PDB file of C-alpha atoms in Angstrom:
ATOM      1  CA  MET A  30     -12.514 -92.674-105.977  1.00 51.00           C
ATOM      2  CA  GLY A  31     -11.449 -94.045-102.590  1.00 55.00           C
ATOM      3  CA  SER A  32     -11.756 -90.657-100.900  1.00 63.00           C
ATOM      4  CA  THR A  33     -15.236 -90.071-102.311  1.00 69.00           C
ATOM      5  CA  THR A  34     -16.397 -93.392-100.901  1.00 79.00           C
ATOM      6  CA  SER A  35     -14.964 -92.644 -97.475  1.00 79.00           C
ATOM      7  CA  ASP A  36     -16.524 -89.151 -97.542  1.00 83.00           C
ATOM      8  CA  ASP A  37     -19.888 -90.706 -98.375  1.00 87.00           C
ATOM      9  CA  ARG A  38     -19.519 -93.201 -95.538  1.00 88.00           C
ATOM     10  CA  LEU A  39     -18.618 -90.413 -93.112  1.00 88.00           C
ATOM     11  CA  LYS A  40     -21.700 -88.438 -94.183  1.00 89.00           C
ATOM     12  CA  GLN A  41     -23.884 -91.527 -93.756  1.00 91.00           C
ATOM     13  CA  TRP A  42     -22.424 -92.208 -90.335  1.00 91.00           C
ATOM     14  CA  ARG A  43     -23.038 -88.610 -89.197  1.00 92.00           C
ATOM     15  CA  GLN A  44     -26.607 -88.745 -90.543  1.00 93.00           C
ATOM     16  CA  ALA A  45     -27.208 -92.019 -88.684  1.00 92.00           C
ATOM     17  CA  ARG A  46     -25.900 -90.454 -85.444  1.00 92.00           C
ATOM     18  CA  ARG A  47     -28.243 -87.462 -85.871  1.00 93.00           C
ATOM     19  CA  GLU A  48     -31.206 -89.772 -86.451  1.00 93.00           C
ATOM     20  CA  LEU A  49     -30.274 -91.886 -83.425  1.00 92.00           C
ATOM     21  CA  ARG A  50     -30.033 -88.779 -81.210  1.00 90.00           C
ATOM     22  CA  ALA A  51     -33.389 -87.537 -82.482  1.00 92.00           C
ATOM     23  CA  ALA A  52     -34.943 -90.964 -81.852  1.00 91.00           C
ATOM     24  CA  ARG A  53     -33.610 -90.992 -78.270  1.00 88.00           C
ATOM     25  CA  ASP A  54     -35.002 -87.509 -77.645  1.00 85.00           C
ATOM     26  CA  ASP A  55     -38.393 -88.577 -79.050  1.00 87.00           C
ATOM     27  CA  LEU A  56     -38.368 -91.688 -76.821  1.00 87.00           C
ATOM     28  CA  THR A  57     -37.525 -89.598 -73.746  1.00 83.00           C
ATOM     29  CA  ASP A  58     -40.338 -87.139 -74.554  1.00 83.00           C
ATOM     30  CA  ALA A  59     -42.777 -90.036 -75.022  1.00 85.00           C
ATOM     31  CA  GLU A  60     -41.770 -91.625 -71.697  1.00 83.00           C
ATOM     32  CA  ILE A  61     -42.178 -88.291 -69.916  1.00 81.00           C
ATOM     33  CA  SER A  62     -45.642 -87.776 -71.505  1.00 82.00           C
ATOM     34  CA  ALA A  63     -46.675 -91.294 -70.480  1.00 82.00           C
ATOM     35  CA  GLY A  64     -45.516 -90.684 -66.886  1.00 78.00           C
ATOM     36  CA  LEU A  65     -42.813 -93.360 -67.030  1.00 79.00           C
ATOM     37  CA  ARG A  66     -40.032 -90.869 -66.499  1.00 75.00           C
ATOM     38  CA  THR A  67     -39.730 -87.441 -64.869  1.00 74.00           C
ATOM     39  CA  ARG A  68     -37.872 -84.562 -66.381  1.00 71.00           C
ATOM     40  CA  MET A  69     -34.838 -83.304 -64.469  1.00 72.00           C
ATOM     41  CA  SER A  70     -35.528 -79.923 -63.017  1.00 72.00           C
ATOM     42  CA  THR A  71     -33.275 -76.996 -63.735  1.00 77.00           C
ATOM     43  CA  ARG A  72     -32.648 -76.766 -60.033  1.00 81.00           C
ATOM     44  CA  LEU A  73     -31.334 -80.362 -59.920  1.00 80.00           C
ATOM     45  CA  ILE A  74     -29.169 -79.736 -62.971  1.00 82.00           C
ATOM     46  CA  ALA A  75     -27.700 -76.617 -61.303  1.00 86.00           C
ATOM     47  CA  VAL A  76     -27.013 -78.520 -58.054  1.00 88.00           C
ATOM     48  CA  LEU A  77     -25.289 -81.360 -59.949  1.00 88.00           C
ATOM     49  CA  GLY A  78     -23.219 -78.818 -61.884  1.00 89.00           C
ATOM     50  CA  ALA A  79     -22.164 -77.115 -58.635  1.00 92.00           C
ATOM     51  CA  VAL A  80     -21.208 -80.468 -57.058  1.00 93.00           C
ATOM     52  CA  VAL A  81     -19.104 -81.411 -60.086  1.00 93.00           C
ATOM     53  CA  ALA A  82     -17.405 -77.988 -60.072  1.00 93.00           C
ATOM     54  CA  ALA A  83     -16.662 -78.297 -56.323  1.00 94.00           C
ATOM     55  CA  CYS A  84     -15.148 -81.766 -56.846  1.00 93.00           C
ATOM     56  CA  VAL A  85     -12.918 -80.451 -59.634  1.00 94.00           C
ATOM     57  CA  ILE A  86     -11.773 -77.533 -57.446  1.00 94.00           C
ATOM     58  CA  VAL A  87     -11.041 -79.802 -54.467  1.00 94.00           C
ATOM     59  CA  ALA A  88      -9.065 -82.184 -56.697  1.00 94.00           C
ATOM     60  CA  ALA A  89      -7.076 -79.289 -58.191  1.00 93.00           C
ATOM     61  CA  VAL A  90      -6.251 -77.904 -54.725  1.00 91.00           C
ATOM     62  CA  ALA A  91      -5.185 -81.367 -53.502  1.00 89.00           C
ATOM     63  CA  VAL A  92      -2.876 -81.840 -56.495  1.00 88.00           C
ATOM     64  CA  TRP A  93      -1.401 -78.352 -56.016  1.00 86.00           C
ATOM     65  CA  TYR A  94      -0.863 -78.970 -52.287  1.00 81.00           C
ATOM     66  CA  ALA A  95       0.829 -82.322 -52.902  1.00 75.00           C
ATOM     67  CA  ALA A  96       3.075 -80.837 -55.583  1.00 75.00           C
ATOM     68  CA  SER A  97       4.092 -77.820 -53.506  1.00 72.00           C
ATOM     69  CA  ALA A  98       4.514 -79.632 -50.175  1.00 62.00           C
ATOM     70  CA  PRO A  99       8.076 -79.945 -48.933  1.00 62.00           C
ATOM     71  CA  THR A 100       9.803 -83.248 -49.380  1.00 64.00           C
ATOM     72  CA  ARG A 101       8.907 -85.629 -46.592  1.00 80.00           C
ATOM     73  CA  PHE A 102      11.757 -87.642 -45.105  1.00 85.00           C
ATOM     74  CA  SER A 103      11.368 -90.871 -43.157  1.00 87.00           C
ATOM     75  CA  ASP A 104      13.299 -91.825 -40.024  1.00 89.00           C
ATOM     76  CA  GLU A 105      15.419 -94.125 -42.184  1.00 92.00           C
ATOM     77  CA  ASP A 106      16.306 -91.167 -44.443  1.00 91.00           C
ATOM     78  CA  TYR A 107      17.435 -89.141 -41.416  1.00 92.00           C
ATOM     79  CA  VAL A 108      19.492 -92.037 -40.030  1.00 93.00           C
ATOM     80  CA  ALA A 109      21.135 -92.770 -43.407  1.00 93.00           C
ATOM     81  CA  ALA A 110      22.004 -89.105 -43.982  1.00 92.00           C
ATOM     82  CA  ALA A 111      23.392 -88.640 -40.452  1.00 92.00           C
ATOM     83  CA  THR A 112      25.427 -91.844 -40.725  1.00 93.00           C
ATOM     84  CA  SER A 113      27.017 -90.825 -44.032  1.00 91.00           C
ATOM     85  CA  ARG A 114      27.798 -87.290 -42.792  1.00 91.00           C
ATOM     86  CA  VAL A 115      29.355 -88.562 -39.538  1.00 90.00           C
ATOM     87  CA  ASP A 116      31.330 -91.201 -41.457  1.00 89.00           C
ATOM     88  CA  LEU A 117      32.793 -88.415 -43.604  1.00 87.00           C
ATOM     89  CA  LEU A 118      33.754 -86.476 -40.463  1.00 85.00           C
ATOM     90  CA  LEU A 119      35.358 -89.456 -38.700  1.00 84.00           C
ATOM     91  CA  ASN A 120      37.455 -90.776 -41.591  1.00 83.00           C
ATOM     92  CA  VAL A 121      40.259 -88.257 -41.993  1.00 80.00           C
ATOM     93  CA  ASP A 122      42.710 -88.710 -44.854  1.00 77.00           C
ATOM     94  CA  ALA A 123      45.662 -86.393 -45.525  1.00 73.00           C
ATOM     95  CA  ASP A 124      45.640 -87.478 -49.184  1.00 76.00           C
ATOM     96  CA  ASP A 125      42.085 -86.201 -49.701  1.00 77.00           C
ATOM     97  CA  PRO A 126      42.238 -82.389 -50.057  1.00 75.00           C
ATOM     98  CA  ALA A 127      38.576 -82.099 -51.106  1.00 80.00           C
ATOM     99  CA  ARG A 128      37.258 -83.591 -47.846  1.00 80.00           C
ATOM    100  CA  ALA A 129      36.602 -80.170 -46.247  1.00 82.00           C
ATOM    101  CA  LYS A 130      34.562 -79.116 -49.281  1.00 87.00           C
ATOM    102  CA  ARG A 131      32.481 -82.317 -49.111  1.00 88.00           C
ATOM    103  CA  ILE A 132      31.882 -81.710 -45.397  1.00 86.00           C
ATOM    104  CA  LEU A 133      30.714 -78.166 -46.160  1.00 87.00           C
ATOM    105  CA  ASP A 134      28.490 -79.410 -48.991  1.00 88.00           C
ATOM    106  CA  GLY A 135      26.705 -81.677 -46.493  1.00 88.00           C
ATOM    107  CA  ALA A 136      26.311 -78.956 -43.870  1.00 89.00           C
ATOM    108  CA  THR A 137      24.034 -75.980 -43.326  1.00 89.00           C
ATOM    109  CA  GLY A 138      23.155 -73.432 -40.673  1.00 87.00           C
ATOM    110  CA  ALA A 139      25.308 -73.050 -37.570  1.00 88.00           C
ATOM    111  CA  PHE A 140      27.443 -76.118 -38.277  1.00 87.00           C
ATOM    112  CA  HIS A 141      28.222 -74.894 -41.796  1.00 88.00           C
ATOM    113  CA  ASP A 142      29.139 -71.430 -40.551  1.00 89.00           C
ATOM    114  CA  ALA A 143      31.394 -72.774 -37.778  1.00 85.00           C
ATOM    115  CA  PHE A 144      33.155 -75.295 -40.018  1.00 84.00           C
ATOM    116  CA  ALA A 145      33.517 -72.791 -42.888  1.00 85.00           C
ATOM    117  CA  GLN A 146      35.568 -70.500 -40.636  1.00 87.00           C
ATOM    118  CA  SER A 147      38.094 -73.238 -39.959  1.00 80.00           C
ATOM    119  CA  ALA A 148      37.894 -75.347 -43.146  1.00 77.00           C
ATOM    120  CA  ASP A 149      41.184 -74.027 -44.546  1.00 79.00           C
ATOM    121  CA  ALA A 150      42.989 -74.503 -41.235  1.00 78.00           C
ATOM    122  CA  TYR A 151      41.530 -78.027 -40.990  1.00 76.00           C
ATOM    123  CA  SER A 152      42.734 -78.946 -44.491  1.00 77.00           C
ATOM    124  CA  THR A 153      46.175 -77.463 -43.870  1.00 80.00           C
ATOM    125  CA  TYR A 154      46.555 -79.207 -40.510  1.00 75.00           C
ATOM    126  CA  VAL A 155      45.489 -82.583 -41.897  1.00 75.00           C
ATOM    127  CA  LYS A 156      47.843 -82.236 -44.859  1.00 77.00           C
ATOM    128  CA  ASP A 157      50.844 -80.973 -42.872  1.00 76.00           C
ATOM    129  CA  THR A 158      50.578 -83.520 -40.077  1.00 74.00           C
ATOM    130  CA  GLY A 159      49.553 -86.431 -42.273  1.00 75.00           C
ATOM    131  CA  ALA A 160      46.635 -87.015 -39.926  1.00 74.00           C
ATOM    132  CA  ARG A 161      44.645 -90.189 -40.308  1.00 75.00           C
ATOM    133  CA  GLY A 162      41.350 -91.014 -38.699  1.00 79.00           C
ATOM    134  CA  HIS A 163      39.495 -94.253 -39.121  1.00 82.00           C
ATOM    135  CA  GLY A 164      35.979 -94.194 -37.784  1.00 84.00           C
ATOM    136  CA  SER A 165      32.930 -96.358 -37.971  1.00 86.00           C
ATOM    137  CA  VAL A 166      29.339 -95.795 -37.001  1.00 90.00           C
ATOM    138  CA  ASP A 167      28.079 -98.583 -34.761  1.00 91.00           C
ATOM    139  CA  ALA A 168      24.457 -97.504 -34.360  1.00 91.00           C
ATOM    140  CA  ALA A 169      22.179 -94.577 -35.096  1.00 92.00           C
ATOM    141  CA  ALA A 170      18.578 -93.739 -34.285  1.00 92.00           C
ATOM    142  CA  VAL A 171      16.275 -90.751 -34.446  1.00 92.00           C
ATOM    143  CA  GLN A 172      16.101 -89.192 -30.986  1.00 91.00           C
ATOM    144  CA  TYR A 173      13.722 -86.321 -31.733  1.00 89.00           C
ATOM    145  CA  ARG A 174      11.807 -85.300 -34.827  1.00 89.00           C
ATOM    146  CA  SER A 175       9.755 -82.301 -35.910  1.00 86.00           C
ATOM    147  CA  ASP A 176       8.630 -80.693 -39.161  1.00 80.00           C
ATOM    148  CA  ALA A 177      11.864 -78.672 -39.187  1.00 85.00           C
ATOM    149  CA  GLY A 178      14.232 -81.661 -38.944  1.00 89.00           C
ATOM    150  CA  ALA A 179      15.474 -84.377 -36.612  1.00 91.00           C
ATOM    151  CA  ASP A 180      18.129 -85.074 -34.013  1.00 93.00           C
ATOM    152  CA  VAL A 181      19.903 -88.371 -34.619  1.00 93.00           C
ATOM    153  CA  MET A 182      21.863 -90.106 -31.853  1.00 93.00           C
ATOM    154  CA  VAL A 183      24.972 -91.738 -33.333  1.00 93.00           C
ATOM    155  CA  ALA A 184      27.271 -94.197 -31.553  1.00 92.00           C
ATOM    156  CA  ALA A 185      30.661 -94.460 -33.259  1.00 90.00           C
ATOM    157  CA  ASN A 186      34.303 -95.428 -32.757  1.00 88.00           C
ATOM    158  CA  VAL A 187      37.356 -93.606 -34.048  1.00 84.00           C
ATOM    159  CA  GLN A 188      41.111 -94.222 -34.168  1.00 82.00           C
ATOM    160  CA  VAL A 189      43.233 -91.135 -34.733  1.00 76.00           C
ATOM    161  CA  GLY A 190      46.906 -91.075 -35.662  1.00 73.00           C
ATOM    162  CA  ASP A 191      49.265 -89.845 -38.342  1.00 68.00           C
ATOM    163  CA  GLU A 192      50.987 -91.401 -41.327  1.00 66.00           C
ATOM    164  CA  LYS A 193      53.999 -92.424 -39.182  1.00 67.00           C
ATOM    165  CA  SER A 194      52.067 -94.149 -36.406  1.00 62.00           C
ATOM    166  CA  ASP A 195      50.875 -97.730 -36.458  1.00 58.00           C
ATOM    167  CA  ALA A 196      47.106 -97.586 -36.949  1.00 54.00           C
ATOM    168  CA  ASP A 197      46.528-100.746 -34.909  1.00 57.00           C
ATOM    169  CA  ALA A 198      48.504 -99.327 -31.960  1.00 56.00           C
ATOM    170  CA  GLN A 199      46.236 -96.292 -31.580  1.00 67.00           C
ATOM    171  CA  PRO A 200      43.471 -96.509 -28.987  1.00 74.00           C
ATOM    172  CA  ILE A 201      39.897 -96.803 -30.196  1.00 78.00           C
ATOM    173  CA  LYS A 202      37.795 -93.976 -28.794  1.00 84.00           C
ATOM    174  CA  PRO A 203      34.053 -94.489 -28.493  1.00 88.00           C
ATOM    175  CA  LEU A 204      31.939 -91.450 -29.337  1.00 86.00           C
ATOM    176  CA  ARG A 205      28.318 -90.566 -28.851  1.00 92.00           C
ATOM    177  CA  LEU A 206      27.048 -87.714 -30.979  1.00 90.00           C
ATOM    178  CA  ILE A 207      23.742 -85.950 -31.410  1.00 92.00           C
ATOM    179  CA  VAL A 208      23.543 -84.845 -35.021  1.00 91.00           C
ATOM    180  CA  GLY A 209      20.979 -82.212 -35.976  1.00 92.00           C
ATOM    181  CA  MET A 210      19.731 -82.904 -39.503  1.00 93.00           C
ATOM    182  CA  VAL A 211      17.543 -80.514 -41.491  1.00 91.00           C
ATOM    183  CA  PRO A 212      16.222 -80.508 -45.053  1.00 90.00           C
ATOM    184  CA  ASP A 213      18.020 -77.987 -47.250  1.00 86.00           C
ATOM    185  CA  GLY A 214      17.211 -77.830 -50.943  1.00 81.00           C
ATOM    186  CA  GLY A 215      15.637 -81.290 -50.864  1.00 83.00           C
ATOM    187  CA  VAL A 216      18.718 -82.834 -49.202  1.00 89.00           C
ATOM    188  CA  LEU A 217      19.297 -83.650 -45.528  1.00 91.00           C
ATOM    189  CA  LYS A 218      22.282 -81.765 -44.123  1.00 91.00           C
ATOM    190  CA  ILE A 219      23.991 -81.401 -40.750  1.00 91.00           C
ATOM    191  CA  ASP A 220      22.833 -78.325 -38.893  1.00 91.00           C
ATOM    192  CA  GLY A 221      24.430 -79.083 -35.544  1.00 89.00           C
ATOM    193  CA  LEU A 222      26.720 -81.601 -33.890  1.00 87.00           C
ATOM    194  CA  VAL A 223      27.026 -82.208 -30.140  1.00 88.00           C
ATOM    195  CA  LEU A 224      29.461 -84.606 -28.520  1.00 85.00           C
ATOM    196  CA  VAL A 225      27.698 -86.392 -25.651  1.00 86.00           C
ATOM    197  CA  PRO A 226      29.995 -87.179 -22.687  1.00 80.00           C
TER     198      PRO A 226
END
C-alpha cells in the first residue's frame, strides 16, 4: 500500500513538472509574440557554447599543468635542506656505521658519485680511528637560485678529534661552504660542495 501511494505521488510530481515546463514555454512564446522578449539566435547560442567549451578546456589545461609541474621549493626549503645535510657531514661518529649511507641518500649528481667512490674507505677510517667530529651550522642563506636548484652559503664550526682526545681541547675550526642543492625525486639533495677559503 505504501509503495503504491509513493508511486502515485511520484507520477503526480512528474506530471506537475511537465505542466510547469509547458506553461513556461507558452509564457515565453507569448512574450516573444508580444515583443516583450527576443528569441536567442542560433548564432548567439553557438557563440555561448563555444565560450563555455573554451573555458572548460582552459580550466582542464590549467589543472593538468599544476598537477604535472615540478615541486616548487622556497628559499627556506633550500636553507633547511642544506643545513641538515651539512650537519650530517660535520657530525662524525665512529659508533654510527650507517652515516655514509645516509650521506649518500641525501646526495645526487657529482657529489654523490665522488662520495660513493670513497664511502667504504670513509666508514672504515672513521671506525678504525674512532674519529669524532662535532659541528654546528651558524648561519645559512641562499646565494644563487635558478629553476634547476640553488647554491646555499653555509657558515659552520667543527671540532675534530678521536675517542681518546678531549673534545674541549680540540680547536674549533670555522668553515664556509657553498652547498649546491637540487631537487631529486621531490627531495632536495646535495649536488656539490665547495669549501670557501
